[in-house]
Coordinates of C-alpha atoms in Angstrom, one line a residue:
M1 CA -27.0 -0.6 -18.5
T2 CA -24.7 1.8 -16.6
T3 CA -26.5 4.6 -14.8
V4 CA -25.3 8.2 -14.5
T5 CA -24.4 7.7 -10.8
E6 CA -22.4 4.6 -11.6
Q7 CA -20.5 6.6 -14.2
D8 CA -20.0 9.4 -11.7
I9 CA -18.6 7.0 -9.0
R10 CA -16.0 5.7 -11.5
K11 CA -15.1 9.3 -12.5
I12 CA -14.6 10.2 -8.8
W13 CA -12.4 7.2 -8.3
D14 CA -10.4 7.9 -11.4
V15 CA -9.6 11.5 -10.2
A16 CA -8.6 10.3 -6.8
V17 CA -6.1 7.8 -8.2
E18 CA -4.8 10.3 -10.7
A19 CA -4.1 12.8 -7.9
V20 CA -1.6 10.4 -6.3
H21 CA -0.1 9.0 -9.5
P22 CA 3.8 9.7 -9.6
H23 CA 3.4 11.9 -12.7
S24 CA 1.2 14.2 -10.4
L25 CA 3.5 14.0 -7.4
M26 CA 7.1 13.7 -8.5
R27 CA 7.5 17.0 -10.3
R28 CA 6.5 19.0 -7.2
H29 CA 9.5 17.5 -5.4
I30 CA 12.2 17.1 -8.0
S31 CA 13.4 19.6 -10.6
I32 CA 16.6 21.1 -12.1
A33 CA 17.0 24.8 -12.8
N34 CA 20.1 27.0 -13.2
N35 CA 22.3 23.9 -12.5
D36 CA 20.7 23.4 -9.1
L37 CA 18.9 20.2 -8.2
K38 CA 15.7 21.0 -6.2
L39 CA 15.0 17.8 -4.3
A40 CA 12.4 17.4 -1.4
G41 CA 12.6 21.0 -0.6
E42 CA 16.3 21.4 -0.7
Q43 CA 18.4 23.1 -3.3
I44 CA 21.6 21.2 -4.2
P45 CA 24.2 22.7 -6.6
L46 CA 24.9 19.9 -9.2
G47 CA 28.5 20.9 -9.2
T48 CA 28.9 19.5 -5.7
V49 CA 27.5 16.1 -6.6
H50 CA 30.0 13.6 -7.9
N51 CA 27.4 10.9 -9.0
L52 CA 23.6 10.9 -8.8
Y53 CA 22.1 7.4 -8.3
L54 CA 18.5 6.2 -8.2
I55 CA 17.2 3.2 -6.4
G56 CA 13.7 2.2 -5.4
V57 CA 11.2 -0.5 -4.3
G58 CA 7.4 -0.6 -4.2
K59 CA 4.3 -0.9 -6.4
A60 CA 4.8 2.8 -7.4
S61 CA 8.6 2.9 -7.7
G62 CA 8.7 2.2 -11.4
A63 CA 6.5 5.1 -12.3
M64 CA 8.3 7.3 -9.7
A65 CA 11.6 6.4 -11.3
A66 CA 10.3 7.1 -14.8
E67 CA 9.2 10.6 -13.7
A68 CA 12.6 11.2 -11.9
A69 CA 14.4 10.2 -15.0
K70 CA 12.6 12.6 -17.2
V71 CA 13.8 15.4 -14.8
L72 CA 17.4 14.3 -14.2
G73 CA 18.3 13.3 -17.8
S74 CA 22.0 12.9 -18.3
H75 CA 22.6 14.0 -14.7
L76 CA 21.5 10.4 -13.6
T77 CA 24.4 8.1 -13.3
D78 CA 22.8 4.9 -12.8
S79 CA 19.6 3.2 -11.5
L80 CA 18.1 0.1 -10.1
V81 CA 14.4 -0.2 -9.1
T82 CA 12.4 -3.1 -7.8
V83 CA 8.6 -3.3 -8.8
K84 CA 6.0 -5.8 -8.5
H85 CA 5.5 -8.4 -11.3
G86 CA 3.4 -6.8 -14.0
H87 CA 4.1 -3.3 -12.8
E88 CA 7.1 -2.5 -15.0
V89 CA 7.4 0.7 -16.8
E90 CA 8.6 0.3 -20.5
G91 CA 10.8 2.8 -22.1
A92 CA 11.7 4.7 -18.9
G93 CA 15.4 4.1 -19.3
I94 CA 15.5 2.7 -15.8
N95 CA 17.0 -0.6 -14.8
M96 CA 14.0 -2.6 -13.1
I97 CA 13.7 -5.9 -11.3
S98 CA 10.3 -7.4 -10.8
A99 CA 9.4 -9.6 -7.7
S100 CA 6.4 -11.1 -6.0
H101 CA 3.7 -9.5 -3.7
P102 CA 2.4 -10.0 -1.1
V103 CA 4.4 -13.2 -0.6
P104 CA 8.0 -12.9 -1.6
D105 CA 9.8 -15.1 -4.0
E106 CA 13.4 -15.7 -5.2
H107 CA 13.2 -12.5 -7.2
S108 CA 12.6 -10.6 -4.1
V109 CA 15.9 -12.0 -2.6
E110 CA 17.7 -11.3 -6.0
A111 CA 16.4 -7.8 -5.8
V112 CA 18.0 -7.1 -2.3
N113 CA 21.3 -8.7 -3.3
R114 CA 21.6 -6.7 -6.5
T115 CA 20.6 -3.4 -4.7
L116 CA 23.3 -4.0 -2.0
H117 CA 25.8 -4.7 -4.7
F118 CA 24.8 -1.6 -6.6
L119 CA 25.3 0.6 -3.4
E120 CA 28.9 -0.8 -3.1
K121 CA 30.0 1.8 -5.8
V122 CA 28.5 4.8 -4.0
E123 CA 31.2 7.2 -2.4
E124 CA 30.6 10.0 0.1
E125 CA 30.3 12.7 -2.5
D126 CA 27.5 10.9 -4.2
I127 CA 23.7 11.3 -3.7
V128 CA 21.3 8.4 -3.8
I129 CA 17.7 9.1 -4.4
F130 CA 15.6 6.3 -2.9
L131 CA 12.0 5.9 -4.1
L132 CA 9.9 4.0 -1.7
S133 CA 6.2 3.0 -1.8
G134 CA 3.8 0.4 -0.6
G135 CA 4.6 -3.3 -1.2
A136 CA 8.3 -2.8 -0.6
S137 CA 8.2 -5.2 2.5
A138 CA 7.5 -8.2 0.2
L139 CA 9.3 -7.0 -2.9
W140 CA 12.6 -6.8 -0.9
C141 CA 13.2 -10.1 1.0
D142 CA 16.7 -11.0 2.1
I143 CA 17.6 -14.1 3.9
P144 CA 19.5 -13.5 7.2
D145 CA 21.8 -16.3 8.4
G146 CA 19.9 -19.3 9.7
L147 CA 16.8 -18.7 7.7
N148 CA 15.6 -19.8 4.3
M149 CA 13.2 -18.7 1.6
E150 CA 10.5 -21.3 2.3
D151 CA 10.4 -20.5 5.9
L152 CA 10.2 -16.7 5.3
S153 CA 7.4 -17.1 2.7
Q154 CA 5.4 -19.2 5.1
A155 CA 5.9 -16.6 7.9
Y156 CA 4.9 -13.7 5.5
Q157 CA 1.7 -15.7 4.5
Q158 CA 0.7 -16.3 8.0
L159 CA 1.2 -12.6 8.8
V160 CA -0.9 -11.5 5.9
N161 CA -3.8 -13.8 6.9
S162 CA -3.6 -13.2 10.6
G163 CA -5.7 -10.1 10.9
A164 CA -2.7 -8.2 12.4
A165 CA -2.5 -4.4 11.7
I166 CA 0.3 -3.3 9.1
E167 CA 2.3 -1.8 11.8
E168 CA 2.5 -5.0 13.6
I169 CA 3.3 -7.1 10.4
N170 CA 6.1 -4.7 9.5
T171 CA 7.5 -4.8 13.0
I172 CA 8.0 -8.5 12.4
R173 CA 9.3 -8.0 8.9
K174 CA 11.9 -5.4 10.1
H175 CA 13.4 -8.1 12.5
L176 CA 13.7 -10.8 9.8
S177 CA 15.8 -8.7 7.5
R178 CA 19.4 -7.1 7.1
V179 CA 18.0 -4.1 5.2
K180 CA 14.6 -3.1 6.7
G181 CA 14.3 -1.0 9.9
G182 CA 16.8 1.5 9.0
Q183 CA 19.4 -1.1 8.1
L184 CA 19.8 -0.1 4.4
V185 CA 21.8 3.0 5.4
R186 CA 24.7 0.8 6.7
Y187 CA 25.4 -0.2 3.1
C188 CA 25.6 3.2 1.7
K189 CA 28.5 5.7 2.1
G190 CA 26.8 8.6 0.3
R191 CA 23.9 10.7 1.1
I192 CA 20.4 9.1 0.9
I193 CA 17.3 11.3 0.0
T194 CA 14.1 9.2 0.3
L195 CA 10.9 10.2 -1.5
I196 CA 7.9 8.2 -0.3
I197 CA 4.3 7.4 -1.3
S198 CA 2.7 6.3 1.9
D199 CA 0.4 3.4 2.1
V200 CA 0.0 3.1 5.9
P201 CA -2.4 4.8 8.4
G202 CA -1.0 8.0 9.8
D203 CA 1.9 8.1 7.2
D204 CA 4.2 6.7 9.9
L205 CA 7.8 6.7 8.5
G206 CA 8.7 3.8 10.7
I207 CA 6.1 1.5 9.0
I208 CA 6.0 2.4 5.2
G209 CA 7.9 -0.3 3.3
S210 CA 9.4 -1.6 6.6
A211 CA 11.3 1.6 6.7
P212 CA 14.7 0.7 5.1
T213 CA 16.1 4.3 5.7
Y214 CA 14.3 5.3 8.9
P215 CA 15.3 4.7 12.5
D216 CA 13.7 1.6 14.1
T217 CA 12.0 2.2 17.4
S218 CA 10.6 -1.4 17.7
S219 CA 12.4 -4.4 19.0
Y220 CA 12.8 -8.2 18.7
R221 CA 10.7 -8.6 21.9
E222 CA 7.8 -6.7 20.2
A223 CA 8.0 -8.8 17.1
L224 CA 7.8 -12.0 19.2
D225 CA 5.0 -10.5 21.3
I226 CA 3.0 -9.9 18.1
I227 CA 3.4 -13.5 17.0
H228 CA 2.0 -14.6 20.4
K229 CA -0.8 -12.1 20.4
Y230 CA -2.2 -13.7 17.2
K231 CA -1.4 -17.1 18.4
L232 CA 0.9 -17.6 15.4
G233 CA 3.5 -19.5 17.2
P234 CA 2.4 -23.1 16.2
K235 CA 2.0 -21.8 12.5
M236 CA 5.5 -20.3 12.4
P237 CA 8.5 -22.2 11.2
E238 CA 10.8 -23.1 14.2
S239 CA 13.6 -21.2 12.5
I240 CA 11.6 -18.0 12.5
L241 CA 10.9 -18.2 16.2
S242 CA 14.5 -19.2 17.0
Y243 CA 15.8 -16.2 15.0
L244 CA 13.6 -13.7 16.9
E245 CA 14.5 -15.3 20.2
K246 CA 18.2 -14.8 19.5
G247 CA 17.4 -11.1 18.8
V248 CA 15.7 -10.9 22.2
R249 CA 18.7 -12.4 23.9
G250 CA 21.0 -10.0 22.2
I251 CA 22.8 -12.5 20.0
I252 CA 21.6 -10.7 16.9
P253 CA 22.1 -7.0 17.2
E254 CA 19.0 -4.7 17.2
N255 CA 18.2 -2.5 14.2
P256 CA 19.7 1.1 14.2
K257 CA 17.7 3.4 16.6
P258 CA 17.0 7.2 16.5
G259 CA 20.2 9.1 17.2
D260 CA 22.4 6.7 15.2
P261 CA 24.9 8.9 13.4
A262 CA 24.2 7.0 10.1
F263 CA 21.0 8.9 9.9
L264 CA 22.7 12.3 9.8
R265 CA 23.1 11.9 6.0
V266 CA 19.7 10.6 5.4
S267 CA 16.3 12.5 4.8
N268 CA 12.8 11.0 4.4
T269 CA 10.0 13.0 2.7
I270 CA 6.4 11.8 2.1
I271 CA 5.1 13.1 -1.2
G272 CA 1.9 11.1 -1.6
S273 CA -0.7 9.8 0.7
N274 CA -4.3 8.7 1.2
K275 CA -5.3 12.2 2.3
I276 CA -4.4 13.6 -1.0
A277 CA -6.5 11.1 -2.9
V278 CA -9.6 11.6 -0.6
S279 CA -9.3 15.4 -1.0
A280 CA -9.2 15.0 -4.9
A281 CA -12.2 12.8 -4.8
A282 CA -14.1 15.2 -2.7
K283 CA -13.4 18.0 -5.1
A284 CA -14.4 15.9 -8.1
A285 CA -17.8 14.8 -6.4
A286 CA -18.6 18.5 -5.6
E287 CA -17.9 19.4 -9.2
L288 CA -20.3 16.7 -10.3
G289 CA -23.0 18.3 -8.1
Y290 CA -23.0 16.0 -5.1
H291 CA -23.1 17.2 -1.4
V292 CA -19.8 15.8 -0.1
Y293 CA -19.1 14.2 3.2
A294 CA -15.5 13.2 3.4
S295 CA -14.1 11.7 6.5
D296 CA -10.8 12.9 7.8
K297 CA -10.5 9.8 10.0
L298 CA -8.8 6.7 8.4
V299 CA -10.7 3.5 8.2
T300 CA -8.5 0.8 10.0
G301 CA -10.9 -1.5 11.7
E302 CA -12.1 -5.1 10.8
T303 CA -13.5 -5.2 7.3
Q304 CA -17.1 -6.4 7.9
Q305 CA -17.5 -4.1 10.9
E306 CA -16.4 -1.0 9.0
A307 CA -18.7 -1.9 6.1
K308 CA -21.5 -2.3 8.5
Q309 CA -20.7 1.0 10.0
L310 CA -20.7 2.8 6.7
I311 CA -24.0 1.5 5.6
G312 CA -25.4 2.1 9.1
S313 CA -24.5 5.8 8.8
L314 CA -27.4 6.1 6.3
L315 CA -29.7 5.7 9.2
Q316 CA -27.6 7.5 11.7
C317 CA -26.7 10.6 9.8
R318 CA -28.9 13.2 7.9
F319 CA -27.2 13.3 4.6
K320 CA -28.4 15.9 2.1
K321 CA -29.1 14.1 -1.2
P322 CA -27.7 13.6 -3.7
C323 CA -24.6 13.1 -1.7
C324 CA -21.2 11.4 -1.9
V325 CA -19.7 9.9 1.2
I326 CA -15.9 9.4 1.0
Q327 CA -13.5 7.6 3.2
G328 CA -10.0 6.1 3.0
G329 CA -7.7 3.7 4.8
E330 CA -7.0 0.1 5.0
T331 CA -9.3 -2.4 6.9
V332 CA -8.0 -5.5 8.6
I333 CA -9.2 -8.9 7.5
Q334 CA -8.6 -12.3 8.9
V335 CA -8.9 -14.8 6.1
R336 CA -10.6 -18.1 7.3
G337 CA -12.1 -19.6 4.1
D338 CA -10.4 -20.9 1.0
G339 CA -12.2 -18.6 -1.4
K340 CA -10.8 -15.9 -3.6
G341 CA -11.0 -12.2 -3.0
G342 CA -9.4 -9.2 -1.1
R343 CA -10.3 -6.8 1.7
N344 CA -12.1 -4.3 -0.8
Q345 CA -14.2 -7.1 -2.4
H346 CA -15.0 -8.4 1.0
F347 CA -16.0 -4.8 2.2
A348 CA -18.4 -4.4 -0.7
L349 CA -20.0 -7.7 -0.1
A350 CA -20.3 -7.0 3.7
A351 CA -21.9 -3.7 2.8
L352 CA -24.4 -5.5 0.5
K353 CA -25.3 -7.8 3.3
E354 CA -26.1 -4.7 5.4
L355 CA -28.1 -3.1 2.7
V356 CA -30.2 -6.2 2.5
L357 CA -31.0 -5.8 6.2
L358 CA -31.7 -2.2 6.3
R359 CA -33.2 -1.5 2.9
N360 CA -36.8 -0.9 4.2
N361 CA -35.5 1.6 6.6
I362 CA -33.2 3.6 4.3
D363 CA -34.6 6.7 2.7
A364 CA -32.8 6.6 -0.6
E365 CA -33.8 5.9 -4.3
D366 CA -30.3 4.2 -4.8
V367 CA -27.1 3.6 -2.9
I368 CA -24.0 2.9 -4.9
L369 CA -20.8 1.9 -3.1
L370 CA -17.3 1.3 -4.5
S371 CA -14.4 0.0 -2.5
C372 CA -11.0 -0.3 -4.2
G373 CA -7.3 -0.4 -3.7
T374 CA -5.5 2.5 -5.2
D375 CA -2.8 0.2 -6.5
G376 CA -5.3 -1.6 -8.7
T377 CA -4.9 -4.9 -6.9
D378 CA -7.2 -6.2 -4.2
G379 CA -5.7 -9.4 -2.6
P380 CA -4.4 -12.1 -4.8
T381 CA -6.8 -11.2 -7.6
D382 CA -6.9 -9.2 -10.8
A383 CA -9.5 -6.8 -9.4
A384 CA -9.0 -3.5 -7.7
G385 CA -12.1 -4.0 -5.7
A386 CA -16.0 -4.1 -6.3
V387 CA -19.0 -1.8 -6.7
I388 CA -22.6 -2.6 -5.4
S389 CA -26.0 -0.8 -5.8
M390 CA -29.6 -1.4 -5.2
A391 CA -29.5 -3.2 -8.6
T392 CA -27.1 -5.8 -7.1
L393 CA -29.5 -6.3 -4.2
D394 CA -32.3 -6.9 -6.7
L395 CA -30.1 -9.4 -8.6
V396 CA -29.2 -11.3 -5.4
T397 CA -33.0 -11.6 -4.5
E398 CA -34.0 -12.6 -7.9
K399 CA -31.4 -15.5 -8.2
D400 CA -31.6 -16.3 -4.5
I401 CA -27.8 -16.0 -4.0
S402 CA -26.5 -16.5 -0.5
I403 CA -24.3 -13.5 0.5
D404 CA -23.4 -15.3 3.8
E405 CA -22.0 -18.3 2.0
Y406 CA -19.5 -16.1 0.0
L407 CA -18.7 -13.9 3.0
D408 CA -18.0 -16.9 5.3
N409 CA -15.7 -18.5 2.6
H410 CA -13.9 -15.2 1.9
D411 CA -15.1 -15.7 -1.7
A412 CA -16.2 -12.2 -2.7
Y413 CA -14.4 -12.4 -6.0
H414 CA -16.6 -15.2 -7.4
F415 CA -19.7 -13.4 -6.1
F416 CA -18.9 -10.3 -8.0
E417 CA -17.8 -12.3 -11.0
K418 CA -21.3 -13.8 -11.0
T419 CA -23.0 -10.5 -10.4
G420 CA -21.0 -8.1 -12.5
G421 CA -19.6 -6.0 -9.7
L422 CA -15.7 -6.4 -10.1
I423 CA -13.6 -3.2 -10.7
Q424 CA -10.6 -4.3 -12.9
T425 CA -8.2 -1.4 -13.6
G426 CA -4.9 -3.2 -13.9
P427 CA -1.8 -1.7 -12.2
T428 CA -2.2 2.0 -11.4
Q429 CA 1.4 2.6 -10.7
T430 CA 0.6 4.1 -7.3
N431 CA -0.5 2.9 -3.9
V432 CA -2.0 5.0 -1.1
M433 CA -4.2 2.2 0.6
D434 CA -7.9 2.0 -0.2
I435 CA -10.8 4.3 -0.9
Q436 CA -14.5 3.8 -0.3
L437 CA -17.1 6.0 -2.2
M438 CA -20.8 5.9 -1.5
I439 CA -23.3 7.9 -3.6
V440 CA -26.7 8.2 -2.1
T441 CA -29.6 9.5 -4.2

């Protein structure tokens, strides 16, 4: 039976996700009044705009486009948006393509080709609204000369499993593309106004979605150094290494840098972030009567270490109970086993292991912890994440289940499938990294 605190932790989670859903964000940044388009803080007379186009890519781009279309109505000339398979928005009146994530597929290539063809009709007097969100780096995958889809997919898979930080992964992605790292602006004559839902630590415009419309400060040399840092050279296709080497030698030109005149007609505005979700969660927890401890520091370390630290805080900090501890970010996980799961399920399982070790030293009636991805997807699974409690701990003891066995094999999904802790929301149509909630009573 679900307890009141378990119901509360789900309510808090739901409020956090709702706060960063496109229908909560878009209308603050796009509206029409008195024949003026108010867009990203700018007022643009519609009479000065010849055509108004909409393109987008990312897990949230479908819902972002649907909200934009409601506002723009007949003023919208045409649209083309790329979303993750299963994240399509029906009845939005938007042309959508779906592609694979986190490893690109042939649809990812088609999406780039169709988008570039779409941009060919844009003239100088036109405005392109570009909707960018997390997942874009895989959903758009073009094939530069000398590379092929199989090698790119293999490279992407190695990067995802390597334990590299997202800024490192996207540095490499930006240098295996013709559109990432600011290169998209080269294909558009008109003005580009980019609205962004951030899924990266620090909301770095140079990282989100591999930054198709933002100057690239990284280099081919840095991309190659990252591959060597994580000892990925032997695992990478030779064509990938050769391509990056050509970039280092200047045979392939670098991506456009800050100061490039092409960016004079481009603006980038972040409209949603993890900070907004954490703030909404904190408010919801307080309204439910909990003492709130919300961290303003993003969680970006190794998954198991971050889980251990959060549970360890129960001994190190004097929380006034009942309380709700809230944090957000995106941990780093290096996949070694052949199990099924994602970083949030792994986080919850690692936290459970720590609870087992510290249970007798923790002054609490119950501890409930939820770790979920705000996009509704955790790794290559149908779960957003998982939830644990003292009841989970009791079940593990009763059935003599080995937590270490599931942790070592990176098989948290099957652990929580067995114990009943999976959180399955389906696509949420947004993406601002992950959130961990811990209620202590």
